[in-house]
């Protein structure tokens, strides 16, 4: 999985590309946490180029959202399609994330 | 390639893969996806999702001592059914059926894997103290 991180208007934009497997979930958590430690609390995760996310990836996004809320920030998701969208719907995670 | 198994049942295709570590499974994933595309193109992604979740469960919950352990994936298709068996020789585990969509569980970081598998296959059984998982996909209405 490719990860591209930029900061725009004080928002951390994480663009992911490929399939998000268990080893990628760990990497995503680690990278995102370093931005929390640097004082950021608003995140946008772009999943438009992601063709699959496993349950550990879903768990990583839930953990990051909880962390953002604890820091009085927010985590938004963008670009859910295909199986990725289906997995969010069947686990009802589409109800707890702000999808833009 | 069609052939008969020892019971005389006509098989359309099968695939086998052994992984001694999560790293080996990482390297095998694309081959599994490609073979599922050949064996069962109509449900290949759904079945890949189920296999990936089951193998992750084996490595993270079933195998406590990674030394000498191995996860075996067998996929066998006939005209009406596709069977996936995932076995490992670790300690095993007691699968917990958690409704991850329940309000009390939806904010959990984990516990979605089995629910996701159940969504994509028609039957799911654990045996041998969680060391064996058998999944079936009904293909009676399949176009192949």
mmCIF file with all atom_site columns, N, CA and C in Angstrom, chain A residues 19 21-23 29 51-52 54-55 58-59 62-63 65-66 83 86-87 90-93 96, chain B residues 22 26 29-30 33 45 48-49 52-53 56 60 100-101 106-109 112-113 116 119-120:
data_model
loop_
_atom_site.group_PDB
_atom_site.id
_atom_site.type_symbol
_atom_site.label_atom_id
_atom_site.label_alt_id
_atom_site.label_comp_id
_atom_site.label_asym_id
_atom_site.label_entity_id
_atom_site.label_seq_id
_atom_site.pdbx_PDB_ins_code
_atom_site.Cartn_x
_atom_site.Cartn_y
_atom_site.Cartn_z
_atom_site.occupancy
_atom_site.B_iso_or_equiv
_atom_site.pdbx_formal_charge
_atom_site.auth_seq_id
_atom_site.auth_comp_id
_atom_site.auth_asym_id
_atom_site.auth_atom_id
_atom_site.pdbx_PDB_model_num
ATOM 1   N N  . UNK A 1 19  ? -4.168  -1.959  -1.470 1.00 0.00 ? 19  UNK A N  1
ATOM 2   C CA . UNK A 1 19  ? -4.947  -2.730  -0.495 1.00 0.00 ? 19  UNK A CA 1
ATOM 3   C C  . UNK A 1 19  ? -4.387  -2.489  0.896  1.00 0.00 ? 19  UNK A C  1
ATOM 4   N N  . UNK A 1 21  ? -3.820  -3.962  4.252  1.00 0.00 ? 21  UNK A N  1
ATOM 5   C CA . UNK A 1 21  ? -3.763  -5.222  5.005  1.00 0.00 ? 21  UNK A CA 1
ATOM 6   C C  . UNK A 1 21  ? -3.266  -4.963  6.429  1.00 0.00 ? 21  UNK A C  1
ATOM 7   N N  . UNK A 1 22  ? -3.160  -6.043  7.181  1.00 0.00 ? 22  UNK A N  1
ATOM 8   C CA . UNK A 1 22  ? -2.818  -5.935  8.607  1.00 0.00 ? 22  UNK A CA 1
ATOM 9   C C  . UNK A 1 22  ? -1.493  -5.213  8.834  1.00 0.00 ? 22  UNK A C  1
ATOM 10  N N  . UNK A 1 23  ? -0.492  -5.477  8.006  1.00 0.00 ? 23  UNK A N  1
ATOM 11  C CA . UNK A 1 23  ? 0.810   -4.823  8.202  1.00 0.00 ? 23  UNK A CA 1
ATOM 12  C C  . UNK A 1 23  ? 0.733   -3.329  7.847  1.00 0.00 ? 23  UNK A C  1
ATOM 13  N N  . UNK A 1 29  ? -1.290  3.479   11.608 1.00 0.00 ? 29  UNK A N  1
ATOM 14  C CA . UNK A 1 29  ? -1.441  3.944   12.997 1.00 0.00 ? 29  UNK A CA 1
ATOM 15  C C  . UNK A 1 29  ? -0.192  4.701   13.443 1.00 0.00 ? 29  UNK A C  1
ATOM 16  N N  . UNK A 1 51  ? -8.587  -0.473  -2.916 1.00 0.00 ? 51  UNK A N  1
ATOM 17  C CA . UNK A 1 51  ? -9.510  -1.487  -3.440 1.00 0.00 ? 51  UNK A CA 1
ATOM 18  C C  . UNK A 1 51  ? -9.922  -2.519  -2.394 1.00 0.00 ? 51  UNK A C  1
ATOM 19  N N  . UNK A 1 52  ? -9.254  -2.517  -1.237 1.00 0.00 ? 52  UNK A N  1
ATOM 20  C CA . UNK A 1 52  ? -9.622  -3.471  -0.184 1.00 0.00 ? 52  UNK A CA 1
ATOM 21  C C  . UNK A 1 52  ? -9.054  -2.996  1.141  1.00 0.00 ? 52  UNK A C  1
ATOM 22  N N  . UNK A 1 54  ? -8.878  -4.600  5.195  1.00 0.00 ? 54  UNK A N  1
ATOM 23  C CA . UNK A 1 54  ? -9.287  -5.733  6.042  1.00 0.00 ? 54  UNK A CA 1
ATOM 24  C C  . UNK A 1 54  ? -9.730  -5.218  7.418  1.00 0.00 ? 54  UNK A C  1
ATOM 25  N N  . UNK A 1 55  ? -10.137 -6.160  8.296  1.00 0.00 ? 55  UNK A N  1
ATOM 26  C CA . UNK A 1 55  ? -10.723 -5.738  9.574  1.00 0.00 ? 55  UNK A CA 1
ATOM 27  C C  . UNK A 1 55  ? -9.709  -5.009  10.451 1.00 0.00 ? 55  UNK A C  1
ATOM 28  N N  . UNK A 1 58  ? -9.809  -1.465  9.238  1.00 0.00 ? 58  UNK A N  1
ATOM 29  C CA . UNK A 1 58  ? -11.006 -0.797  9.780  1.00 0.00 ? 58  UNK A CA 1
ATOM 30  C C  . UNK A 1 58  ? -10.777 -0.422  11.243 1.00 0.00 ? 58  UNK A C  1
ATOM 31  N N  . UNK A 1 59  ? -10.164 -1.366  11.992 1.00 0.00 ? 59  UNK A N  1
ATOM 32  C CA . UNK A 1 59  ? -9.871  -1.117  13.409 1.00 0.00 ? 59  UNK A CA 1
ATOM 33  C C  . UNK A 1 59  ? -8.918  0.053   13.595 1.00 0.00 ? 59  UNK A C  1
ATOM 34  N N  . UNK A 1 62  ? -10.851 3.237   13.189 1.00 0.00 ? 62  UNK A N  1
ATOM 35  C CA . UNK A 1 62  ? -11.673 3.491   14.383 1.00 0.00 ? 62  UNK A CA 1
ATOM 36  C C  . UNK A 1 62  ? -10.792 4.050   15.507 1.00 0.00 ? 62  UNK A C  1
ATOM 37  N N  . UNK A 1 63  ? -9.617  3.453   15.694 1.00 0.00 ? 63  UNK A N  1
ATOM 38  C CA . UNK A 1 63  ? -8.706  3.900   16.759 1.00 0.00 ? 63  UNK A CA 1
ATOM 39  C C  . UNK A 1 63  ? -8.262  5.345   16.514 1.00 0.00 ? 63  UNK A C  1
ATOM 40  N N  . UNK A 1 65  ? -9.893  7.598   14.800 1.00 0.00 ? 65  UNK A N  1
ATOM 41  C CA . UNK A 1 65  ? -11.023 8.504   15.004 1.00 0.00 ? 65  UNK A CA 1
ATOM 42  C C  . UNK A 1 65  ? -11.231 8.775   16.499 1.00 0.00 ? 65  UNK A C  1
ATOM 43  N N  . UNK A 1 66  ? -11.122 7.732   17.315 1.00 0.00 ? 66  UNK A N  1
ATOM 44  C CA . UNK A 1 66  ? -11.275 7.911   18.760 1.00 0.00 ? 66  UNK A CA 1
ATOM 45  C C  . UNK A 1 66  ? -10.204 8.869   19.294 1.00 0.00 ? 66  UNK A C  1
ATOM 46  N N  . UNK A 1 83  ? -15.788 -2.742  -2.774 1.00 0.00 ? 83  UNK A N  1
ATOM 47  C CA . UNK A 1 83  ? -15.734 -3.615  -1.593 1.00 0.00 ? 83  UNK A CA 1
ATOM 48  C C  . UNK A 1 83  ? -15.474 -2.801  -0.329 1.00 0.00 ? 83  UNK A C  1
ATOM 49  N N  . UNK A 1 86  ? -18.663 -1.428  0.785  1.00 0.00 ? 86  UNK A N  1
ATOM 50  C CA . UNK A 1 86  ? -19.486 -2.547  1.263  1.00 0.00 ? 86  UNK A CA 1
ATOM 51  C C  . UNK A 1 86  ? -19.067 -2.959  2.675  1.00 0.00 ? 86  UNK A C  1
ATOM 52  N N  . UNK A 1 87  ? -17.749 -3.008  2.929  1.00 0.00 ? 87  UNK A N  1
ATOM 53  C CA . UNK A 1 87  ? -17.256 -3.412  4.248  1.00 0.00 ? 87  UNK A CA 1
ATOM 54  C C  . UNK A 1 87  ? -17.622 -2.383  5.316  1.00 0.00 ? 87  UNK A C  1
ATOM 55  N N  . UNK A 1 90  ? -21.451 -3.052  5.900  1.00 0.00 ? 90  UNK A N  1
ATOM 56  C CA . UNK A 1 90  ? -21.845 -4.277  6.608  1.00 0.00 ? 90  UNK A CA 1
ATOM 57  C C  . UNK A 1 90  ? -21.385 -4.270  8.069  1.00 0.00 ? 90  UNK A C  1
ATOM 58  N N  . UNK A 1 91  ? -20.329 -3.505  8.376  1.00 0.00 ? 91  UNK A N  1
ATOM 59  C CA . UNK A 1 91  ? -19.892 -3.380  9.773  1.00 0.00 ? 91  UNK A CA 1
ATOM 60  C C  . UNK A 1 91  ? -20.514 -2.146  10.445 1.00 0.00 ? 91  UNK A C  1
ATOM 61  N N  . UNK A 1 92  ? -21.325 -1.418  9.686  1.00 0.00 ? 92  UNK A N  1
ATOM 62  C CA . UNK A 1 92  ? -22.006 -0.198  10.137 1.00 0.00 ? 92  UNK A CA 1
ATOM 63  C C  . UNK A 1 92  ? -21.039 0.923   10.529 1.00 0.00 ? 92  UNK A C  1
ATOM 64  N N  . UNK A 1 93  ? -19.799 0.814   10.107 1.00 0.00 ? 93  UNK A N  1
ATOM 65  C CA . UNK A 1 93  ? -18.850 1.886   10.407 1.00 0.00 ? 93  UNK A CA 1
ATOM 66  C C  . UNK A 1 93  ? -19.169 3.150   9.617  1.00 0.00 ? 93  UNK A C  1
ATOM 67  N N  . UNK A 1 96  ? -20.546 5.812   11.886 1.00 0.00 ? 96  UNK A N  1
ATOM 68  C CA . UNK A 1 96  ? -19.785 6.525   12.925 1.00 0.00 ? 96  UNK A CA 1
ATOM 69  C C  . UNK A 1 96  ? -18.707 7.445   12.356 1.00 0.00 ? 96  UNK A C  1
ATOM 70  N N  . UNK B 2 22  ? 3.345   -14.745 8.731  1.00 0.00 ? 22  UNK B N  1
ATOM 71  C CA . UNK B 2 22  ? 2.519   -13.697 8.133  1.00 0.00 ? 22  UNK B CA 1
ATOM 72  C C  . UNK B 2 22  ? 3.230   -13.087 6.924  1.00 0.00 ? 22  UNK B C  1
ATOM 73  N N  . UNK B 2 26  ? 1.825   -12.671 3.271  1.00 0.00 ? 26  UNK B N  1
ATOM 74  C CA . UNK B 2 26  ? 1.836   -11.386 2.550  1.00 0.00 ? 26  UNK B CA 1
ATOM 75  C C  . UNK B 2 26  ? 2.302   -11.594 1.109  1.00 0.00 ? 26  UNK B C  1
ATOM 76  N N  . UNK B 2 29  ? -0.437  -13.477 -1.076 1.00 0.00 ? 29  UNK B N  1
ATOM 77  C CA . UNK B 2 29  ? -1.791  -12.929 -1.256 1.00 0.00 ? 29  UNK B CA 1
ATOM 78  C C  . UNK B 2 29  ? -2.170  -12.740 -2.724 1.00 0.00 ? 29  UNK B C  1
ATOM 79  N N  . UNK B 2 30  ? -1.247  -12.176 -3.513 1.00 0.00 ? 30  UNK B N  1
ATOM 80  C CA . UNK B 2 30  ? -1.596  -11.912 -4.908 1.00 0.00 ? 30  UNK B CA 1
ATOM 81  C C  . UNK B 2 30  ? -1.850  -13.206 -5.668 1.00 0.00 ? 30  UNK B C  1
ATOM 82  N N  . UNK B 2 33  ? -5.268  -14.343 -4.796 1.00 0.00 ? 33  UNK B N  1
ATOM 83  C CA . UNK B 2 33  ? -6.278  -13.544 -5.520 1.00 0.00 ? 33  UNK B CA 1
ATOM 84  C C  . UNK B 2 33  ? -6.375  -13.990 -6.977 1.00 0.00 ? 33  UNK B C  1
ATOM 85  N N  . UNK B 2 45  ? -13.548 -11.864 -5.135 1.00 0.00 ? 45  UNK B N  1
ATOM 86  C CA . UNK B 2 45  ? -13.183 -10.856 -4.132 1.00 0.00 ? 45  UNK B CA 1
ATOM 87  C C  . UNK B 2 45  ? -13.781 -11.196 -2.772 1.00 0.00 ? 45  UNK B C  1
ATOM 88  N N  . UNK B 2 48  ? -11.801 -13.952 -1.278 1.00 0.00 ? 48  UNK B N  1
ATOM 89  C CA . UNK B 2 48  ? -10.487 -13.478 -0.842 1.00 0.00 ? 48  UNK B CA 1
ATOM 90  C C  . UNK B 2 48  ? -10.602 -12.757 0.501  1.00 0.00 ? 48  UNK B C  1
ATOM 91  N N  . UNK B 2 49  ? -11.641 -11.949 0.646  1.00 0.00 ? 49  UNK B N  1
ATOM 92  C CA . UNK B 2 49  ? -11.861 -11.244 1.917  1.00 0.00 ? 49  UNK B CA 1
ATOM 93  C C  . UNK B 2 49  ? -11.991 -12.258 3.057  1.00 0.00 ? 49  UNK B C  1
ATOM 94  N N  . UNK B 2 52  ? -8.559  -13.943 3.765  1.00 0.00 ? 52  UNK B N  1
ATOM 95  C CA . UNK B 2 52  ? -7.623  -13.019 4.419  1.00 0.00 ? 52  UNK B CA 1
ATOM 96  C C  . UNK B 2 52  ? -7.952  -12.858 5.904  1.00 0.00 ? 52  UNK B C  1
ATOM 97  N N  . UNK B 2 53  ? -9.252  -12.728 6.201  1.00 0.00 ? 53  UNK B N  1
ATOM 98  C CA . UNK B 2 53  ? -9.647  -12.565 7.608  1.00 0.00 ? 53  UNK B CA 1
ATOM 99  C C  . UNK B 2 53  ? -9.348  -13.845 8.402  1.00 0.00 ? 53  UNK B C  1
ATOM 100 N N  . UNK B 2 56  ? -5.570  -14.163 8.961  1.00 0.00 ? 56  UNK B N  1
ATOM 101 C CA . UNK B 2 56  ? -5.160  -13.204 10.004 1.00 0.00 ? 56  UNK B CA 1
ATOM 102 C C  . UNK B 2 56  ? -5.532  -13.736 11.386 1.00 0.00 ? 56  UNK B C  1
ATOM 103 N N  . UNK B 2 60  ? -2.889  -14.350 14.369 1.00 0.00 ? 60  UNK B N  1
ATOM 104 C CA . UNK B 2 60  ? -2.930  -13.440 15.521 1.00 0.00 ? 60  UNK B CA 1
ATOM 105 C C  . UNK B 2 60  ? -3.644  -14.024 16.731 1.00 0.00 ? 60  UNK B C  1
ATOM 106 N N  . UNK B 2 100 ? -20.497 -7.180  15.502 1.00 0.00 ? 100 UNK B N  1
ATOM 107 C CA . UNK B 2 100 ? -19.720 -5.935  15.472 1.00 0.00 ? 100 UNK B CA 1
ATOM 108 C C  . UNK B 2 100 ? -20.575 -4.735  15.107 1.00 0.00 ? 100 UNK B C  1
ATOM 109 N N  . UNK B 2 101 ? -21.806 -4.986  14.662 1.00 0.00 ? 101 UNK B N  1
ATOM 110 C CA . UNK B 2 101 ? -22.678 -3.858  14.297 1.00 0.00 ? 101 UNK B CA 1
ATOM 111 C C  . UNK B 2 101 ? -23.502 -3.370  15.500 1.00 0.00 ? 101 UNK B C  1
ATOM 112 N N  . UNK B 2 106 ? -19.481 -1.156  18.102 1.00 0.00 ? 106 UNK B N  1
ATOM 113 C CA . UNK B 2 106 ? -19.084 -0.540  16.837 1.00 0.00 ? 106 UNK B CA 1
ATOM 114 C C  . UNK B 2 106 ? -17.826 0.316   16.972 1.00 0.00 ? 106 UNK B C  1
ATOM 115 N N  . UNK B 2 107 ? -17.526 0.803   18.191 1.00 0.00 ? 107 UNK B N  1
ATOM 116 C CA . UNK B 2 107 ? -16.313 1.609   18.388 1.00 0.00 ? 107 UNK B CA 1
ATOM 117 C C  . UNK B 2 107 ? -15.106 0.758   18.803 1.00 0.00 ? 107 UNK B C  1
ATOM 118 N N  . UNK B 2 108 ? -15.253 -0.571  18.814 1.00 0.00 ? 108 UNK B N  1
ATOM 119 C CA . UNK B 2 108 ? -14.110 -1.427  19.152 1.00 0.00 ? 108 UNK B CA 1
ATOM 120 C C  . UNK B 2 108 ? -13.069 -1.399  18.031 1.00 0.00 ? 108 UNK B C  1
ATOM 121 N N  . UNK B 2 109 ? -11.799 -1.522  18.422 1.00 0.00 ? 109 UNK B N  1
ATOM 122 C CA . UNK B 2 109 ? -10.728 -1.554  17.419 1.00 0.00 ? 109 UNK B CA 1
ATOM 123 C C  . UNK B 2 109 ? -10.665 -2.900  16.701 1.00 0.00 ? 109 UNK B C  1
ATOM 124 N N  . UNK B 2 112 ? -14.120 -7.680  14.232 1.00 0.00 ? 112 UNK B N  1
ATOM 125 C CA . UNK B 2 112 ? -14.995 -7.648  13.050 1.00 0.00 ? 112 UNK B CA 1
ATOM 126 C C  . UNK B 2 112 ? -14.749 -8.800  12.085 1.00 0.00 ? 112 UNK B C  1
ATOM 127 N N  . UNK B 2 113 ? -13.620 -9.487  12.234 1.00 0.00 ? 113 UNK B N  1
ATOM 128 C CA . UNK B 2 113 ? -13.199 -10.469 11.230 1.00 0.00 ? 113 UNK B CA 1
ATOM 129 C C  . UNK B 2 113 ? -14.210 -11.584 10.988 1.00 0.00 ? 113 UNK B C  1
ATOM 130 N N  . UNK B 2 116 ? -17.347 -10.433 9.268  1.00 0.00 ? 116 UNK B N  1
ATOM 131 C CA . UNK B 2 116 ? -17.116 -10.178 7.846  1.00 0.00 ? 116 UNK B CA 1
ATOM 132 C C  . UNK B 2 116 ? -17.088 -11.503 7.072  1.00 0.00 ? 116 UNK B C  1
ATOM 133 N N  . UNK B 2 119 ? -20.489 -12.897 6.467  1.00 0.00 ? 119 UNK B N  1
ATOM 134 C CA . UNK B 2 119 ? -21.245 -12.154 5.455  1.00 0.00 ? 119 UNK B CA 1
ATOM 135 C C  . UNK B 2 119 ? -20.971 -12.687 4.042  1.00 0.00 ? 119 UNK B C  1
ATOM 136 N N  . UNK B 2 120 ? -19.753 -13.172 3.810  1.00 0.00 ? 120 UNK B N  1
ATOM 137 C CA . UNK B 2 120 ? -19.348 -13.509 2.443  1.00 0.00 ? 120 UNK B CA 1
ATOM 138 C C  . UNK B 2 120 ? -19.426 -14.997 2.102  1.00 0.00 ? 120 UNK B C  1
#
